């Protein structure tokens, strides 16, 4: 196996000055762009994690000790924004850039120059977003959901820069999604029908449609904010005939599909890894495709479950409650299929498989607490408590983040031609696994006992669980530095990877017409 940067048709012929920085600035190579997305998202992951460490340090004990309440609010806001838009989404786009062309047998992405642009506007967007922390009045302090009128009438002056940054991120996402749809629909190898595509390709095709549908909604709502702040409109100002609840409807019509954008590609990753290490074909391929599509469709009609407490009509509450519960059905199908794929398989437990199994178990826990939140009368009690924080972190950390880590361990030998240190990988997994549960499990109890989210101080009865949670947070945060070391060490000094890094993972003879053959480590078909 040659190193990945010299795959078919991708040799970088660099003559003269086209070396170093210009190679990365001008590149239209999907692998280079995927690499840049992944490194950028990792940098944002560490930055957003640093903000989370500030939050957990302040909450280590009751009372106000480390930071001012105002700065605490800026930390909760920036942590959420950077993790969602800067860490999770670009990481999935990076994985898509690297793997999709190879999985469908295409020489590159359909629109390579747009691909370059969609990446390079991101560092500027996040530089601008982070710079708000140094502006007069501080950075955004209104939570990552930026509810009006807190984000319009009472916001710091830096909110305008925040709005611009969100526009740029949205433009990046839309370009990336159009590129993915164009590549999958137009550039598949001859004979690869839609129902023969690997599931990672399917989940990304559906995710891309979600992005194209909802990113303009986000652009719309931040534009309305801009009008309210600078141009005298009153979209969200009750005094001028507007409504703060309108903001929530528009935001969550974007925001609910958004949370599925952050988990569907994870489903695709796990559906690639589990069959490889169980040495069995994925159970229920077509049901996985239909389940993914069902989840995507349902994600559009459940947005007001975030708004049970605003006073929507009783029938509205009933509808959104049942529609939300319905999402558990296709999700349950997926979990059943993953477990059945592992059942009686010849499983081995390399690092990617450990992360994938952990994904299935902990994501399911997050799903169960989501079902609890779907029950409208119960949600009146849970709303805006730490129970909600525990729920969405169980879905996003062991869900989205662990699946990204699984993907990195799984595909790093392919990308770099080097093998990571398996022992260190396992140490990283166990530290992360233990840390994430110590961090987020106690927050369920805090929330059920009534501790509100986004508050820098708390009553004495919450002290013990907060201390436990913070210790878990510091453990989880520190263990990601080990992850950084493992990845860098692999690229710089790793042992050469065998041609089939997961020996036996491809050992079975797949028939040509079996659904979703493993194109992951085979040479893509040449396209004349």
Coordinates of C-alpha atoms in Angstrom, one line a residue:
X1 CA 0.0 0.0 0.0
X2 CA 1.4 3.3 -1.0
X3 CA 0.9 6.3 1.3
X4 CA -2.5 7.8 0.8
X5 CA -1.4 11.1 -0.6
X6 CA -0.2 9.3 -3.7
X7 CA -3.4 7.5 -4.6
X8 CA -4.6 7.2 -8.1
X9 CA -4.9 10.4 -10.0
X10 CA -4.0 12.5 -6.9
X11 CA -0.2 12.8 -7.2
X12 CA 0.8 16.3 -6.2
X13 CA 3.2 17.4 -8.9
X14 CA 4.7 20.4 -7.2
X15 CA 7.0 22.5 -9.3
X16 CA 8.6 25.7 -8.2
X17 CA 6.8 27.8 -5.5
X18 CA 3.7 25.5 -5.3
X19 CA 5.1 23.9 -2.1
X20 CA 4.4 24.5 1.6
X21 CA 1.6 26.9 2.3
X22 CA 0.4 27.4 -1.3
X23 CA -0.2 23.7 -1.7
X24 CA -2.8 23.9 1.1
X25 CA -4.2 27.3 0.1
X26 CA -4.9 26.4 -3.5
X27 CA -5.5 22.6 -3.2
X28 CA -8.5 21.1 -4.9
X29 CA -7.6 17.6 -3.8
X30 CA -10.3 16.0 -1.8
X31 CA -7.8 14.3 0.5
X32 CA -5.9 17.5 1.3
X33 CA -9.2 19.3 1.9
X34 CA -10.4 16.5 4.1
X35 CA -7.2 16.6 6.1
X36 CA -7.5 20.4 6.6
X37 CA -11.1 20.0 7.8
X38 CA -10.1 17.3 10.3
X39 CA -7.2 19.3 11.7
X40 CA -9.3 22.5 11.9
X41 CA -12.1 20.6 13.7
X42 CA -9.6 19.1 16.1
X43 CA -8.2 22.6 16.9
X44 CA -11.8 23.8 17.5
X45 CA -12.5 20.7 19.6
X46 CA -9.6 21.6 21.9
X47 CA -10.7 25.3 22.1
X48 CA -14.3 24.4 22.8
X49 CA -13.1 21.9 25.3
X50 CA -11.0 24.6 27.1
X51 CA -14.2 26.7 27.4
X52 CA -16.0 23.7 28.9
X53 CA -13.1 23.2 31.4
X54 CA -13.7 26.8 32.6
X55 CA -17.4 26.0 33.1
X56 CA -16.6 22.8 35.0
X57 CA -13.9 24.5 37.1
X58 CA -16.4 27.3 38.2
X59 CA -19.0 24.6 39.1
X60 CA -16.5 22.5 41.0
X61 CA -17.9 23.9 44.2
X62 CA -20.8 26.2 45.1
X63 CA -20.2 30.0 45.2
X64 CA -18.6 32.3 42.6
X65 CA -14.9 31.7 42.5
X66 CA -13.0 31.8 39.2
X67 CA -14.9 33.9 36.7
X68 CA -17.5 36.6 36.7
X69 CA -21.1 35.4 35.9
X70 CA -21.0 37.4 32.7
X71 CA -17.9 35.6 31.5
X72 CA -19.4 32.3 32.6
X73 CA -22.3 33.0 30.2
X74 CA -19.9 33.8 27.4
X75 CA -18.2 30.5 28.1
X76 CA -21.4 28.4 27.9
X77 CA -22.3 30.2 24.7
X78 CA -19.0 29.9 22.9
X79 CA -18.5 26.3 24.1
X80 CA -21.8 25.3 22.4
X81 CA -21.3 27.3 19.2
X82 CA -17.7 26.1 18.7
X83 CA -18.4 22.5 19.5
X84 CA -21.5 22.3 17.2
X85 CA -20.3 24.5 14.2
X86 CA -16.5 24.3 14.6
X87 CA -15.8 20.8 15.9
X88 CA -18.5 18.2 15.1
X89 CA -19.8 19.5 11.7
X90 CA -16.4 20.2 10.0
X91 CA -15.1 16.8 11.3
X92 CA -17.9 15.0 9.5
X93 CA -17.4 17.1 6.4
X94 CA -13.7 16.2 6.5
X95 CA -14.4 12.5 6.8
X96 CA -16.9 12.9 3.8
X97 CA -14.2 14.7 1.8
X98 CA -11.7 12.0 2.4
X99 CA -13.8 8.9 2.0
X100 CA -16.8 9.6 -0.2
X101 CA -14.9 9.8 -3.6
X102 CA -13.1 6.6 -2.8
X103 CA -16.2 4.8 -1.6
X104 CA -18.2 5.7 -4.7
X105 CA -15.2 5.2 -7.0
X106 CA -14.9 8.9 -8.1
X107 CA -11.6 10.6 -8.9
X108 CA -12.4 13.6 -6.7
X109 CA -15.3 15.6 -5.4
X110 CA -17.6 17.0 -8.1
X111 CA -16.8 20.7 -7.5
X112 CA -13.2 20.8 -6.3
X113 CA -12.7 24.6 -6.3
X114 CA -15.9 25.2 -4.3
X115 CA -14.6 22.5 -2.0
X116 CA -11.5 24.6 -1.4
X117 CA -13.6 27.7 -0.7
X118 CA -16.0 26.0 1.6
X119 CA -13.0 25.1 3.9
X120 CA -11.0 28.3 3.7
X121 CA -13.8 30.6 4.8
X122 CA -14.2 28.6 8.1
X123 CA -11.0 29.7 9.9
X124 CA -12.0 33.3 9.2
X125 CA -15.5 32.7 10.6
X126 CA -14.2 31.2 13.8
X127 CA -11.4 33.7 14.2
X128 CA -14.1 36.4 14.1
X129 CA -16.3 34.5 16.5
X130 CA -13.6 34.0 19.0
X131 CA -12.4 37.6 18.7
X132 CA -15.7 38.8 20.1
X133 CA -14.4 37.7 23.5
X134 CA -11.9 40.6 23.4
X135 CA -14.4 43.2 22.3
X136 CA -16.1 45.9 24.4
X137 CA -19.0 44.2 26.3
X138 CA -17.5 40.8 25.7
X139 CA -18.6 38.0 23.4
X140 CA -22.0 36.4 22.9
X141 CA -23.5 35.8 26.4
X142 CA -27.0 34.5 25.4
X143 CA -26.5 30.8 25.0
X144 CA -25.7 28.8 21.9
X145 CA -29.4 28.9 20.9
X146 CA -29.2 32.8 21.1
X147 CA -32.9 33.3 22.0
X148 CA -34.3 36.8 21.3
X149 CA -34.8 39.3 22.9
X150 CA -31.7 38.4 24.9
X151 CA -29.6 38.2 21.7
X152 CA -31.2 41.3 20.1
X153 CA -32.4 44.0 22.6
X154 CA -30.0 43.1 25.4
X155 CA -27.0 41.7 23.5
X156 CA -23.4 43.1 23.7
X157 CA -22.3 45.1 20.6
X158 CA -20.2 42.1 19.4
X159 CA -23.5 40.3 18.4
X160 CA -23.1 41.7 14.9
X161 CA -19.8 39.9 14.4
X162 CA -21.4 36.7 15.8
X163 CA -24.2 37.1 13.2
X164 CA -21.6 37.5 10.4
X165 CA -19.7 34.5 11.6
X166 CA -22.8 32.3 11.5
X167 CA -23.5 33.5 8.0
X168 CA -20.1 32.4 6.9
X169 CA -20.3 29.0 8.6
X170 CA -23.7 28.5 6.9
X171 CA -22.3 29.3 3.5
X172 CA -19.5 26.8 4.1
X173 CA -22.0 24.1 5.1
X174 CA -24.3 24.7 2.1
X175 CA -21.4 24.6 -0.3
X176 CA -20.1 21.4 1.2
X177 CA -23.5 19.8 1.1
X178 CA -24.1 20.7 -2.6
X179 CA -20.7 19.2 -3.4
X180 CA -21.5 16.0 -1.6
X181 CA -24.9 15.6 -3.3
X182 CA -23.4 16.3 -6.7
X183 CA -20.6 13.8 -6.1
X184 CA -22.8 11.0 -4.9
X185 CA -25.5 11.4 -7.5
X186 CA -23.3 12.0 -10.6
X187 CA -19.9 10.3 -10.0
X188 CA -20.6 6.8 -8.8
X189 CA -18.6 4.0 -10.5
X190 CA -20.5 2.0 -13.2
X191 CA -22.7 -0.6 -11.5
X192 CA -22.9 1.1 -8.1
X193 CA -26.6 1.6 -7.7
X194 CA -27.9 3.7 -4.8
X195 CA -28.7 0.5 -2.8
X196 CA -25.1 -0.8 -3.2
X197 CA -23.5 2.3 -1.7
X198 CA -21.8 1.9 1.6
X199 CA -23.9 3.2 4.5
X200 CA -21.5 6.1 5.2
X201 CA -22.3 7.4 1.7
X202 CA -26.0 7.0 2.3
X203 CA -26.0 8.8 5.6
X204 CA -24.0 11.6 4.1
X205 CA -26.3 12.0 1.1
X206 CA -29.3 12.3 3.5
X207 CA -27.4 14.6 5.8
X208 CA -26.4 16.9 2.9
X209 CA -30.1 17.3 1.9
X210 CA -30.8 18.2 5.6
X211 CA -28.1 20.9 5.4
X212 CA -29.3 22.4 2.2
X213 CA -32.8 22.5 3.6
X214 CA -32.1 24.1 7.0
X215 CA -29.0 26.2 6.8
X216 CA -30.9 28.9 4.9
X217 CA -33.4 29.0 7.8
X218 CA -30.5 29.7 10.2
X219 CA -29.4 32.5 7.8
X220 CA -32.9 33.9 7.8
X221 CA -33.2 34.0 11.6
X222 CA -29.8 35.7 12.1
X223 CA -30.7 38.2 9.3
X224 CA -34.0 39.0 11.2
X225 CA -31.8 39.5 14.3
X226 CA -29.6 41.9 12.4
X227 CA -32.6 43.8 11.2
X228 CA -34.0 44.1 14.7
X229 CA -30.7 45.3 16.1
X230 CA -29.7 47.8 13.4
X231 CA -32.7 48.6 11.1
X232 CA -35.6 49.2 13.5
X233 CA -37.6 46.1 12.7
X234 CA -39.5 44.2 15.4
X235 CA -39.6 40.6 14.3
X236 CA -38.8 39.4 17.9
X237 CA -39.8 42.6 19.8
X238 CA -43.2 42.3 21.4
X239 CA -43.3 46.1 21.9
X240 CA -43.3 46.5 18.1
X241 CA -45.8 43.8 17.4
X242 CA -43.3 41.0 17.0
X243 CA -42.8 37.8 19.1
X244 CA -39.9 36.3 21.0
X245 CA -41.6 32.9 20.4
X246 CA -41.3 33.4 16.7
X247 CA -37.5 33.4 17.1
X248 CA -37.8 30.0 18.9
X249 CA -40.0 28.5 16.1
X250 CA -37.6 29.6 13.4
X251 CA -34.5 28.7 15.3
X252 CA -35.7 25.2 16.2
X253 CA -37.0 24.6 12.7
X254 CA -33.3 24.8 11.8
X255 CA -32.0 23.5 15.1
X256 CA -33.8 20.2 15.3
X257 CA -32.7 18.9 11.9
X258 CA -29.3 20.3 12.8
X259 CA -28.9 17.9 15.7
X260 CA -29.6 15.0 13.3
X261 CA -27.0 16.5 10.9
X262 CA -24.6 15.9 13.8
X263 CA -25.6 12.3 14.3
X264 CA -26.5 10.7 10.9
X265 CA -22.9 10.6 9.6
X266 CA -22.0 8.9 12.9
X267 CA -24.6 6.2 12.1
X268 CA -22.8 5.7 8.8
X269 CA -19.4 5.4 10.4
X270 CA -20.6 2.9 13.0
X271 CA -22.3 0.9 10.2
X272 CA -18.9 0.6 8.5
X273 CA -16.9 -0.3 11.6
X274 CA -19.1 -2.8 13.3
X275 CA -19.4 -5.2 10.3
X276 CA -15.6 -5.0 9.8
X277 CA -14.7 -6.1 13.3
X278 CA -17.6 -8.5 13.6
X279 CA -16.5 -10.1 10.3
X280 CA -20.1 -10.2 9.1
X281 CA -22.1 -8.3 6.6
X282 CA -24.2 -5.6 8.1
X283 CA -27.6 -6.9 9.2
X284 CA -30.5 -5.3 7.5
X285 CA -28.8 -3.0 5.0
X286 CA -32.0 -1.7 3.3
X287 CA -33.8 -1.2 6.6
X288 CA -30.8 1.0 7.7
X289 CA -31.3 3.2 4.6
X290 CA -35.0 3.5 5.1
X291 CA -34.5 4.1 8.9
X292 CA -32.0 6.9 8.1
X293 CA -34.4 8.5 5.7
X294 CA -37.3 8.2 8.2
X295 CA -35.3 9.9 10.9
X296 CA -34.4 12.7 8.5
X297 CA -38.0 13.3 7.5
X298 CA -39.3 13.2 11.1
X299 CA -36.5 15.6 12.2
X300 CA -38.5 18.4 10.4
X301 CA -41.7 17.9 12.2
X302 CA -40.6 17.8 15.9
X303 CA -39.1 21.2 16.4
X304 CA -41.5 22.5 19.0
X305 CA -40.6 19.8 21.5
X306 CA -38.0 22.3 22.5
X307 CA -40.8 24.7 23.2
X308 CA -43.3 22.8 25.4
X309 CA -43.1 25.5 28.1
X310 CA -43.8 28.6 25.8
X311 CA -47.6 28.0 25.8
X312 CA -48.3 26.3 22.5
X313 CA -51.8 24.9 22.1
X314 CA -52.6 21.6 23.8
X315 CA -53.1 19.8 20.5
X316 CA -49.8 21.2 19.3
X317 CA -48.1 19.7 22.4
X318 CA -49.7 16.4 21.7
X319 CA -48.6 16.3 18.1
X320 CA -45.0 17.3 18.9
X321 CA -44.9 14.7 21.7
X322 CA -46.1 11.8 19.5
X323 CA -44.0 12.9 16.5
X324 CA -40.9 13.0 18.7
X325 CA -41.6 9.6 20.2
X326 CA -42.0 8.2 16.7
X327 CA -38.3 9.0 16.0
X328 CA -37.5 6.2 18.5
X329 CA -38.8 3.6 16.1
X330 CA -36.3 4.0 13.2
X331 CA -33.6 4.7 15.7
X332 CA -34.5 1.4 17.5
X333 CA -34.3 -0.4 14.1
X334 CA -30.7 0.9 13.7
X335 CA -29.6 -0.2 17.2
X336 CA -31.2 -3.6 16.7
X337 CA -29.3 -4.0 13.4
X338 CA -26.0 -3.0 14.9
X339 CA -26.5 -5.5 17.8
X340 CA -27.6 -8.2 15.4
X341 CA -24.6 -7.6 13.2
X342 CA -22.3 -8.2 16.3
X343 CA -24.4 -11.2 17.4
X344 CA -22.4 -14.4 16.8
X345 CA -19.8 -12.5 14.8
X346 CA -16.0 -13.3 15.1
X347 CA -15.5 -10.0 17.0
X348 CA -12.2 -8.5 17.9
X349 CA -11.9 -5.3 20.0
X350 CA -9.5 -3.0 18.4
X351 CA -9.8 0.7 19.3
X352 CA -12.3 1.6 16.5
X353 CA -14.6 -1.2 17.5
X354 CA -14.4 -0.2 21.2
X355 CA -15.5 3.3 20.3
X356 CA -18.3 1.9 18.0
X357 CA -19.7 -0.4 20.7
X358 CA -19.5 2.4 23.2
X359 CA -21.4 4.6 20.7
X360 CA -24.2 2.0 20.5
X361 CA -24.6 1.7 24.3
X362 CA -24.2 5.3 25.4
X363 CA -26.1 6.8 22.4
X364 CA -29.0 4.5 23.4
X365 CA -28.9 5.9 26.9
X366 CA -29.0 9.4 25.4
X367 CA -32.0 8.3 23.3
X368 CA -33.9 7.0 26.4
X369 CA -33.5 10.4 28.2
X370 CA -34.6 12.0 25.0
X371 CA -37.8 9.9 25.1
X372 CA -38.3 11.2 28.7
X373 CA -37.9 14.8 27.5
X374 CA -40.5 14.1 24.7
X375 CA -43.2 13.5 27.3
X376 CA -44.7 17.0 27.4
X377 CA -46.0 17.1 31.0
X378 CA -42.7 15.6 32.2
X379 CA -40.7 18.1 30.1
X380 CA -42.3 21.0 32.1
X381 CA -40.2 19.6 35.0
X382 CA -37.0 18.8 33.1
X383 CA -36.9 21.9 30.9
X384 CA -33.8 24.1 31.2
X385 CA -32.4 21.8 33.9
X386 CA -29.1 19.8 33.8
X387 CA -31.2 16.8 32.8
X388 CA -31.4 18.3 29.3
X389 CA -27.6 19.0 29.4
X390 CA -27.0 15.4 30.3
X391 CA -29.3 14.2 27.6
X392 CA -27.8 16.1 24.7
X393 CA -24.3 15.5 25.8
X394 CA -24.9 11.7 25.9
X395 CA -26.0 12.0 22.3
X396 CA -23.3 14.3 21.1
X397 CA -20.2 13.2 23.0
X398 CA -20.4 9.4 23.0
X399 CA -22.5 9.8 19.8
X400 CA -21.0 12.3 17.4
X401 CA -17.5 12.8 19.0
X402 CA -16.8 9.1 19.7
X403 CA -17.9 8.1 16.2
X404 CA -15.5 10.7 14.8
X405 CA -12.7 9.2 17.0
X406 CA -13.6 5.7 15.9
X407 CA -13.4 6.9 12.2
X408 CA -10.0 8.4 12.8
X409 CA -8.6 5.2 14.3
X410 CA -10.3 3.1 11.6
X411 CA -9.1 5.1 8.6
X412 CA -5.9 6.7 9.8
X413 CA -3.8 3.7 8.5
X414 CA -5.4 4.3 5.1
X415 CA -4.8 8.1 5.2
X416 CA -1.3 8.0 6.4
X417 CA 0.0 4.6 5.5
X418 CA 1.1 4.3 9.1
X419 CA -0.4 2.3 12.0
X420 CA -1.3 3.9 15.3
X421 CA -0.2 2.3 18.6
X422 CA -3.0 0.0 19.6
X423 CA -2.2 0.0 23.3
X424 CA -2.2 3.8 23.5
X425 CA -5.4 3.8 21.5
X426 CA -7.1 1.5 24.0
X427 CA -5.8 3.7 26.9
X428 CA -7.3 6.7 25.2
X429 CA -10.6 4.9 24.8
X430 CA -10.9 3.8 28.4
X431 CA -9.9 7.2 29.8
X432 CA -12.5 8.8 27.5
X433 CA -15.2 6.2 28.3
X434 CA -14.7 6.5 32.1
X435 CA -14.3 10.3 31.9
X436 CA -17.4 10.9 29.8
X437 CA -19.6 8.8 32.1
X438 CA -18.3 10.4 35.3
X439 CA -18.8 13.8 33.6
X440 CA -22.4 13.5 32.3
X441 CA -24.1 10.7 34.2
X442 CA -24.4 12.7 37.5
X443 CA -25.9 15.6 35.6
X444 CA -29.1 13.5 35.1
X445 CA -29.5 13.5 38.9
X446 CA -28.7 17.2 39.2
X447 CA -31.4 18.0 36.6
X448 CA -34.0 15.8 38.2
X449 CA -33.3 17.4 41.5
X450 CA -33.9 20.8 39.9
X451 CA -30.5 22.4 39.1
X452 CA -30.9 24.9 36.3
X453 CA -28.5 25.0 33.4
X454 CA -26.3 27.9 32.4
X455 CA -26.0 29.2 36.0
X456 CA -22.5 29.8 37.5
X457 CA -23.6 29.3 41.2
X458 CA -25.9 26.6 42.8
X459 CA -27.4 25.5 46.0
X460 CA -25.5 23.4 48.5
X461 CA -27.4 20.2 47.8
X462 CA -26.0 20.0 44.3
X463 CA -22.3 20.2 45.5
X464 CA -21.4 16.5 45.5
X465 CA -22.6 15.6 42.0
X466 CA -21.1 18.8 40.6
X467 CA -17.7 17.9 42.0
X468 CA -17.9 14.4 40.6
X469 CA -19.0 15.8 37.2
X470 CA -16.1 18.3 37.1
X471 CA -13.6 15.6 38.0
X472 CA -14.9 13.5 35.1
X473 CA -14.7 16.6 32.9
X474 CA -11.0 17.2 33.7
X475 CA -10.3 13.5 33.1
X476 CA -12.1 13.5 29.7
X477 CA -10.5 16.8 28.7
X478 CA -7.0 15.7 29.6
X479 CA -7.3 12.4 27.8
X480 CA -7.9 14.2 24.5
X481 CA -4.4 15.5 24.7
X482 CA -3.4 11.8 24.5
X483 CA -5.5 11.5 21.4
X484 CA -3.6 14.4 19.8
X485 CA -0.3 12.7 20.7
X486 CA -1.4 9.4 19.2
X487 CA -2.5 10.9 15.9
X488 CA 0.7 13.1 15.6
X489 CA 3.0 10.2 16.6
X490 CA 1.3 7.9 14.1
X491 CA 1.8 10.3 11.2
X492 CA 5.3 11.2 12.1
X493 CA 6.7 7.9 13.4
X494 CA 4.1 5.2 13.1
X495 CA 5.1 1.8 11.7
X496 CA 4.0 1.2 8.1
X497 CA 0.5 -0.1 7.9
X498 CA -0.2 -3.5 6.2
X499 CA -2.2 -3.4 3.0
X500 CA -5.2 -4.6 4.9
X501 CA -4.8 -2.9 8.3
X502 CA -7.7 -4.8 9.9
X503 CA -6.6 -8.2 8.8
X504 CA -9.6 -10.5 8.4
X505 CA -11.9 -7.5 8.5
X506 CA -11.9 -8.0 4.8
X507 CA -11.0 -11.6 5.0
X508 CA -14.4 -12.9 4.0
X509 CA -15.1 -13.3 0.3
X510 CA -17.9 -10.8 -0.5
X511 CA -19.9 -11.6 -3.5
X512 CA -20.0 -8.9 -6.2
X513 CA -23.7 -8.3 -5.8
X514 CA -23.9 -8.2 -2.1
X515 CA -25.1 -4.8 -0.8
X516 CA -22.6 -2.3 0.5
X517 CA -19.4 -4.2 -0.3
X518 CA -16.4 -2.8 1.6
X519 CA -14.8 -0.4 -0.8
X520 CA -13.1 1.2 2.2
X521 CA -9.7 -0.5 1.7
X522 CA -9.9 -1.6 -1.9
X523 CA -8.7 0.3 -4.9
X524 CA -11.6 2.4 -6.4
X525 CA -12.5 1.4 -9.9
X526 CA -10.8 3.5 -12.6
X527 CA -13.1 5.8 -14.5
X528 CA -12.2 6.4 -18.1

